[in-house]
Amino acid sequence: MQTFSLPTSPAALAGAGWTDISPYYEELATAPLSRENVEEWLKSWSQLEEILDEAGTLAMIDYTGDTANAEKEKAHLRFSMEIFPQAHEQGVRLSKRLIELGYSRPGLETTVERFRTDAEIFREENVPLFSELEELSAQYQKIVGGLTVQWEGETKTIPQLQPYLKERDRQVRERAWRLGNEAYLAHRDELAALFDRMFAARTKVASNAGFPNYQEYAFKSKHRFDYTPADCARFHEAVERTVVPAVERQLEYRRERLGLDRVRPWDLGVELERVESLRPFEDVATFVDRAKSIFRRVDPKLGEEFALMATEGLLDLESRQGKAPGGYCTKLSFRGKPFIFMNAVGVADDVNTLVHEAGHSFHDFAAHEQPLIWQRSPGHEAAELASMSMELLASPYLQKPDGYYSEGEARSAQIEHLEDILFSLPHIASVDAFQSWIYTSGEGHDAAARDRAWLEVRSRFERGIDWSGLEQERVARWYRQLHIFEYPFYYIEYGIAQMGALQVWRHSLADQAEAVRQYRAALALGGTQGLPEIYRTAGARLVFDAETMGELVALVENRLSELRAAS
Ligand SMILES: [Zn+2]
């Protein structure tokens, strides 16, 4: 039996450059390949990818935990800028060998289908266009990241205005809301010109690859084998028919509670259920300990896995000077363990973030049982099913003694979560319908037409809020949506996954143990099955129709009424 050379461990590649790594790929690319040795070849290639992926991930974790360290930054950039793009190219080269061999078997079909699709749409002349798009994305980040406003004599970033949007004093939140939007509007022309260039580059990418528009290209490149743009249009209609009226009812409740004559856009951030913000924990040790109990209550095995992450140093949760902002869950592909990074400061959002990311980490644990690296990663639709379902499955245990909250606090946290679910869906539909318009209407190149189309989309999905006199501010919203600029068409996944998560939750209300068992079985499939089968295993299905969506929306609304009645 022929064996292939491999690096010994991720640590062995910590200081490597591309020249150290390319010989491994070269060997896999040039060695004789036949049906006799293809499994051995796949195993070696997969191991190489695991080791390399983990080496790069460790460099990224190191850097995001200590962004001021120039050495760590250099190592991270070496992987992200030098090594990974070339490794990716070599990966495409190797995948073509597999396709040419015509080899597949049970468990490998989805991998082969993804390889074949990537090869089909690959065009050499698109490579510089992707680099250009990367650069344009960096420009967007730069413009948006640099936005500041003057607030009571202090310079603040847009995210720093967030707390003022929750203010009970209406004038304060209106001022904060207007300032945030004005900052974007001041750069509207610049952002629109940037988008013009993105639109042109994407349209060219699609036509180079033989597609009539970028939407069709995007569906292929995102491996959306199980649903179409027409399904997404049905999803939009279903949201319009079922969610939009439910949100209007929630807004009416809000109007009454706040004693307003009409709800204006700056009235949406105020918490209705309490005056004081929740303080779920004082220190990270408590944060982690309670989380262990919560996940143990959801399922003993999941509780064990989370506890293992704590013991093995796979949680970096507290906010520190020098840490990158935000939160993520990533995986160490070689060790087969996930890693969670976040910036906890002791607020309710920290709990939400940890529970969400833990859902991703349980997915990583379960999917690692699949032998090959490509068999472990499903698309975002399945990944977010894992995390969004966990938010709902964990919600009954957020209360003491397992969790963080008193009974009343837990209730208000759950109310907010369910409200967020309802409010997010019309936004998801807006962002998706708008992008569909951009890339298929023939007018997407026209900046003024884009703004008009956004207003139309918004008036369809966003009702019950008085926007009179605020047309420009309303337009500003799409310029704030980074996905439209940086990750086109990546958004409907959240809607699809939320529908799946609500079904898992509905099941858990009737039979918690069985719902969790099915949830775990779905996670263990990794990427070896198509979406319908993954969802079916989780006890759910892909929802694009108004009837099922309507049932799930009614479930959420009923639960909201119950919770409010108990307050
Ligand atoms: Zn997520």
Tab-separated table of C-alpha atoms in Angstrom, residues 172-457:
chain	number	residue	atom	x	y	z
A	172	VAL	CA	-32.377	60.663	23.883
A	173	ARG	CA	-33.047	57.595	21.770
A	174	GLU	CA	-34.351	59.669	18.863
A	175	ARG	CA	-31.167	61.735	18.899
A	176	ALA	CA	-28.975	58.606	18.992
A	177	TRP	CA	-31.001	56.988	16.214
A	178	ARG	CA	-30.766	60.048	13.963
A	179	LEU	CA	-27.043	60.511	14.568
A	180	GLY	CA	-26.313	56.915	13.619
A	181	ASN	CA	-28.221	57.222	10.371
A	182	GLU	CA	-26.763	60.620	9.511
A	183	ALA	CA	-23.274	59.140	9.762
A	184	TYR	CA	-24.175	56.656	7.020
A	185	LEU	CA	-26.052	59.200	4.930
A	186	ALA	CA	-22.999	61.471	4.914
A	187	HIS	CA	-21.196	58.651	3.060
A	188	ARG	CA	-24.122	57.529	0.936
A	189	ASP	CA	-22.584	58.547	-2.420
A	190	GLU	CA	-19.262	56.958	-1.587
A	191	LEU	CA	-20.916	53.710	-0.507
A	192	ALA	CA	-23.184	53.702	-3.555
A	193	ALA	CA	-20.152	54.145	-5.859
A	194	LEU	CA	-18.425	51.284	-4.065
A	195	PHE	CA	-21.475	49.103	-4.549
A	196	ASP	CA	-21.560	50.036	-8.269
A	197	ARG	CA	-18.123	48.477	-8.603
A	198	MET	CA	-19.124	45.400	-6.627
A	199	PHE	CA	-22.198	44.966	-8.763
A	200	ALA	CA	-20.151	45.235	-11.968
A	201	ALA	CA	-17.547	42.739	-10.741
A	202	ARG	CA	-20.168	40.212	-9.610
A	203	THR	CA	-22.110	40.504	-12.839
A	204	LYS	CA	-18.886	39.839	-14.744
A	205	VAL	CA	-18.059	36.823	-12.540
A	206	ALA	CA	-21.460	35.357	-13.346
A	207	SER	CA	-21.287	35.953	-17.088
A	208	ASN	CA	-17.730	34.568	-17.280
A	209	ALA	CA	-19.066	31.388	-15.712
A	210	GLY	CA	-21.957	31.239	-18.181
A	211	PHE	CA	-24.806	32.378	-15.920
A	212	PRO	CA	-27.478	34.878	-16.983
A	213	ASN	CA	-27.212	36.750	-13.663
A	214	TYR	CA	-25.321	36.765	-10.398
A	215	GLN	CA	-28.204	35.316	-8.421
A	216	GLU	CA	-28.007	32.044	-10.331
A	217	TYR	CA	-24.242	31.964	-9.958
A	218	ALA	CA	-24.536	32.641	-6.210
A	219	PHE	CA	-26.982	29.757	-5.711
A	220	LYS	CA	-24.516	27.388	-7.377
A	221	SER	CA	-21.454	28.690	-5.599
A	222	LYS	CA	-23.247	28.439	-2.252
A	223	HIS	CA	-24.162	24.825	-3.050
A	224	ARG	CA	-27.866	25.513	-2.726
A	225	PHE	CA	-28.910	22.220	-4.244
A	226	ASP	CA	-32.172	21.895	-2.326
A	227	TYR	CA	-33.953	25.198	-2.889
A	228	THR	CA	-34.257	27.790	-5.626
A	229	PRO	CA	-34.781	31.544	-6.015
A	230	ALA	CA	-38.480	30.726	-6.550
A	231	ASP	CA	-38.576	29.001	-3.129
A	232	CYS	CA	-37.034	32.110	-1.602
A	233	ALA	CA	-39.723	34.226	-3.260
A	234	ARG	CA	-42.318	31.933	-1.642
A	235	PHE	CA	-40.547	32.434	1.674
A	236	HIS	CA	-40.843	36.212	1.244
A	237	GLU	CA	-44.553	35.905	0.507
A	238	ALA	CA	-45.056	33.662	3.515
A	239	VAL	CA	-43.304	36.209	5.734
A	240	GLU	CA	-45.484	38.967	4.318
A	241	ARG	CA	-48.660	37.005	4.991
A	242	THR	CA	-47.880	35.492	8.392
A	243	VAL	CA	-45.037	37.294	10.163
A	244	VAL	CA	-45.677	40.885	9.123
A	245	PRO	CA	-49.182	40.988	10.698
A	246	ALA	CA	-47.799	39.320	13.850
A	247	VAL	CA	-45.087	41.972	14.090
A	248	GLU	CA	-47.752	44.651	13.655
A	249	ARG	CA	-49.584	43.165	16.653
A	250	GLN	CA	-46.349	43.233	18.662
A	251	LEU	CA	-45.838	46.867	17.677
A	252	GLU	CA	-49.361	47.710	18.798
A	253	TYR	CA	-48.576	46.129	22.166
A	254	ARG	CA	-45.384	48.185	22.291
A	255	ARG	CA	-47.260	51.382	21.442
A	256	GLU	CA	-49.683	50.798	24.306
A	257	ARG	CA	-47.031	49.828	26.812
A	258	LEU	CA	-44.946	52.906	26.037
A	259	GLY	CA	-48.037	55.140	25.926
A	260	LEU	CA	-47.267	56.483	22.451
A	261	ASP	CA	-49.631	57.742	19.772
A	262	ARG	CA	-47.542	55.984	17.090
A	263	VAL	CA	-44.399	53.884	17.012
A	264	ARG	CA	-41.462	55.648	15.426
A	265	PRO	CA	-38.288	53.801	14.374
A	266	TRP	CA	-36.424	54.968	17.496
A	267	ASP	CA	-39.004	53.306	19.752
A	268	LEU	CA	-37.984	49.766	18.864
A	269	GLY	CA	-35.001	49.340	21.197
A	270	VAL	CA	-36.673	50.053	24.540
A	271	GLU	CA	-37.096	46.974	26.706
A	272	LEU	CA	-40.718	46.639	27.666
A	273	GLU	CA	-40.466	44.020	30.353
A	274	ARG	CA	-38.141	45.750	32.764
A	275	VAL	CA	-36.453	49.036	33.556
A	276	GLU	CA	-33.149	47.639	34.830
A	277	SER	CA	-30.885	45.709	32.444
A	278	LEU	CA	-30.179	42.088	33.325
A	279	ARG	CA	-26.861	41.317	34.993
A	280	PRO	CA	-26.652	37.544	34.549
A	281	PHE	CA	-23.185	37.073	36.093
A	282	GLU	CA	-20.372	38.959	37.801
A	283	ASP	CA	-17.359	36.921	36.703
A	284	VAL	CA	-16.457	34.515	33.924
A	285	ALA	CA	-16.111	31.536	36.285
A	286	THR	CA	-19.795	31.863	37.179
A	287	PHE	CA	-20.657	32.460	33.537
A	288	VAL	CA	-19.038	29.133	32.584
A	289	ASP	CA	-20.284	27.150	35.600
A	290	ARG	CA	-23.922	28.045	35.022
A	291	ALA	CA	-23.561	27.295	31.320
A	292	LYS	CA	-22.309	23.808	32.213
A	293	SER	CA	-25.454	23.167	34.273
A	294	ILE	CA	-27.709	24.551	31.561
A	295	PHE	CA	-26.266	22.317	28.837
A	296	ARG	CA	-26.310	19.323	31.192
A	297	ARG	CA	-30.028	19.921	31.627
A	298	VAL	CA	-30.522	20.060	27.867
A	299	ASP	CA	-28.597	16.785	27.505
A	300	PRO	CA	-25.969	15.067	29.691
A	301	LYS	CA	-23.664	14.399	26.745
A	302	LEU	CA	-23.798	18.018	25.597
A	303	GLY	CA	-23.105	19.114	29.161
A	304	GLU	CA	-20.046	16.873	29.165
A	305	GLU	CA	-18.791	18.312	25.906
A	306	PHE	CA	-19.144	21.867	27.130
A	307	ALA	CA	-17.379	20.993	30.400
A	308	LEU	CA	-14.560	19.475	28.363
A	309	MET	CA	-14.135	22.738	26.454
A	310	ALA	CA	-13.776	24.568	29.767
A	311	THR	CA	-11.205	22.070	31.083
A	312	GLU	CA	-9.179	22.048	27.890
A	313	GLY	CA	-8.923	25.823	27.563
A	314	LEU	CA	-11.222	25.983	24.534
A	315	LEU	CA	-13.222	28.946	25.847
A	316	ASP	CA	-11.885	32.490	25.707
A	317	LEU	CA	-14.890	34.418	26.921
A	318	GLU	CA	-14.007	37.524	28.898
A	319	SER	CA	-13.554	40.926	27.336
A	320	ARG	CA	-9.924	42.056	27.624
A	321	GLN	CA	-7.831	44.911	26.340
A	322	GLY	CA	-6.436	43.907	22.946
A	323	LYS	CA	-9.004	41.273	22.050
A	324	ALA	CA	-10.728	41.550	18.688
A	325	PRO	CA	-14.408	42.542	18.964
A	326	GLY	CA	-17.326	40.145	18.524
A	327	GLY	CA	-17.620	36.420	19.045
A	328	TYR	CA	-17.175	33.242	17.060
A	329	CYS	CA	-17.063	29.474	17.280
A	330	THR	CA	-14.342	27.812	15.251
A	331	LYS	CA	-12.991	24.290	15.162
A	332	LEU	CA	-9.652	22.633	15.605
A	333	SER	CA	-10.054	20.161	12.769
A	334	PHE	CA	-7.180	17.859	13.750
A	335	ARG	CA	-7.993	17.588	17.453
A	336	GLY	CA	-11.675	17.410	16.671
A	337	LYS	CA	-12.611	20.053	19.218
A	338	PRO	CA	-14.311	23.421	18.861
A	339	PHE	CA	-13.188	26.757	20.292
A	340	ILE	CA	-15.408	29.644	21.417
A	341	PHE	CA	-14.248	33.239	21.468
A	342	MET	CA	-16.251	36.197	22.743
A	343	ASN	CA	-16.114	39.447	24.712
A	344	ALA	CA	-18.339	38.930	27.730
A	345	VAL	CA	-18.992	41.871	30.024
A	346	GLY	CA	-21.854	40.472	32.094
A	347	VAL	CA	-24.940	41.410	30.059
A	348	ALA	CA	-27.854	39.334	28.771
A	349	ASP	CA	-26.458	39.351	25.221
A	350	ASP	CA	-23.421	37.446	26.472
A	351	VAL	CA	-25.658	34.590	27.556
A	352	ASN	CA	-27.417	34.604	24.178
A	353	THR	CA	-24.101	34.617	22.326
A	354	LEU	CA	-22.623	31.780	24.393
A	355	VAL	CA	-25.683	29.572	23.984
A	356	HIS	CA	-25.709	30.234	20.223
A	357	GLU	CA	-21.995	29.526	19.778
A	358	ALA	CA	-22.248	26.447	21.995
A	359	GLY	CA	-24.852	25.113	19.534
A	360	HIS	CA	-22.199	25.426	16.803
A	361	SER	CA	-19.645	23.711	19.037
A	362	PHE	CA	-21.964	20.734	19.679
A	363	HIS	CA	-22.274	20.464	15.932
A	364	ASP	CA	-18.486	20.333	15.585
A	365	PHE	CA	-18.181	17.624	18.224
A	366	ALA	CA	-20.875	15.504	16.599
A	367	ALA	CA	-19.738	15.985	13.009
A	368	HIS	CA	-16.141	15.141	13.831
A	369	GLU	CA	-17.223	11.509	13.986
A	370	GLN	CA	-17.274	11.660	10.188
A	371	PRO	CA	-13.888	10.434	8.964
A	372	LEU	CA	-13.110	12.971	6.209
A	373	ILE	CA	-12.917	16.742	6.695
A	374	TRP	CA	-15.312	17.485	3.800
A	375	GLN	CA	-17.955	15.195	5.298
A	376	ARG	CA	-18.177	17.303	8.437
A	377	SER	CA	-19.227	20.715	7.143
A	378	PRO	CA	-22.795	21.300	6.058
A	379	GLY	CA	-23.849	24.720	4.760
A	380	HIS	CA	-25.007	27.650	6.848
A	381	GLU	CA	-28.623	26.444	6.703
A	382	ALA	CA	-27.685	23.398	8.791
A	383	ALA	CA	-25.034	25.163	10.890
A	384	GLU	CA	-27.493	27.810	12.024
A	385	LEU	CA	-30.126	25.155	12.670
A	386	ALA	CA	-27.730	23.769	15.286
A	387	SER	CA	-27.124	27.129	16.971
A	388	MET	CA	-30.619	28.606	16.725
A	389	SER	CA	-32.248	25.396	17.986
A	390	MET	CA	-29.888	25.436	20.968
A	391	GLU	CA	-31.042	28.965	21.863
A	392	LEU	CA	-34.581	27.626	22.171
A	393	LEU	CA	-33.677	24.260	23.735
A	394	ALA	CA	-31.634	25.969	26.452
A	395	SER	CA	-34.217	28.656	27.227
A	396	PRO	CA	-36.148	26.673	29.919
A	397	TYR	CA	-32.948	26.283	31.960
A	398	LEU	CA	-31.728	29.888	32.012
A	399	GLN	CA	-33.438	30.184	35.370
A	400	LYS	CA	-31.718	29.528	38.708
A	401	PRO	CA	-30.545	27.223	40.188
A	402	ASP	CA	-29.098	25.963	36.881
A	403	GLY	CA	-28.990	29.245	35.067
A	404	TYR	CA	-28.480	32.949	35.629
A	405	TYR	CA	-31.882	34.452	36.198
A	406	SER	CA	-34.712	34.757	38.676
A	407	GLU	CA	-38.035	33.455	37.426
A	408	GLY	CA	-39.157	36.909	36.305
A	409	GLU	CA	-35.852	37.690	34.634
A	410	ALA	CA	-35.853	34.386	32.779
A	411	ARG	CA	-39.344	35.171	31.559
A	412	SER	CA	-38.343	38.577	30.262
A	413	ALA	CA	-35.266	37.095	28.560
A	414	GLN	CA	-37.477	34.578	26.818
A	415	ILE	CA	-39.960	37.250	25.775
A	416	GLU	CA	-37.146	39.237	24.195
A	417	HIS	CA	-35.799	36.202	22.403
A	418	LEU	CA	-39.193	35.359	20.899
A	419	GLU	CA	-39.809	38.994	19.935
A	420	ASP	CA	-36.411	39.062	18.233
A	421	ILE	CA	-37.322	35.967	16.239
A	422	LEU	CA	-40.480	37.629	14.922
A	423	PHE	CA	-38.805	40.954	14.205
A	424	SER	CA	-35.827	39.371	12.443
A	425	LEU	CA	-37.865	37.552	9.785
A	426	PRO	CA	-39.216	40.595	7.885
A	427	HIS	CA	-35.693	41.979	7.846
A	428	ILE	CA	-34.328	38.703	6.467
A	429	ALA	CA	-37.016	38.727	3.776
A	430	SER	CA	-36.208	42.371	2.949
A	431	VAL	CA	-32.488	41.747	2.566
A	432	ASP	CA	-33.054	38.677	0.415
A	433	ALA	CA	-35.797	40.153	-1.789
A	434	PHE	CA	-33.755	43.316	-2.278
A	435	GLN	CA	-30.674	41.397	-3.448
A	436	SER	CA	-32.772	39.314	-5.758
A	437	TRP	CA	-34.048	42.576	-7.274
A	438	ILE	CA	-30.529	44.009	-7.526
A	439	TYR	CA	-29.117	41.117	-9.512
A	440	THR	CA	-32.107	40.233	-11.693
A	441	SER	CA	-34.077	43.432	-12.430
A	442	GLY	CA	-31.648	44.901	-14.936
A	443	GLU	CA	-31.590	48.109	-12.873
A	444	GLY	CA	-29.232	47.028	-10.111
A	445	HIS	CA	-26.422	49.173	-11.537
A	446	ASP	CA	-28.443	52.343	-10.921
A	447	ALA	CA	-27.852	53.803	-7.443
A	448	ALA	CA	-31.079	55.841	-7.343
A	449	ALA	CA	-33.136	52.872	-8.554
A	450	ARG	CA	-31.589	50.710	-5.811
A	451	ASP	CA	-32.648	53.145	-3.109
A	452	ARG	CA	-36.170	53.282	-4.551
A	453	ALA	CA	-36.352	49.484	-4.714
A	454	TRP	CA	-35.250	49.226	-1.088
A	455	LEU	CA	-38.058	51.586	-0.043
A	456	GLU	CA	-40.535	49.428	-1.918
A	457	VAL	CA	-39.245	46.243	-0.338
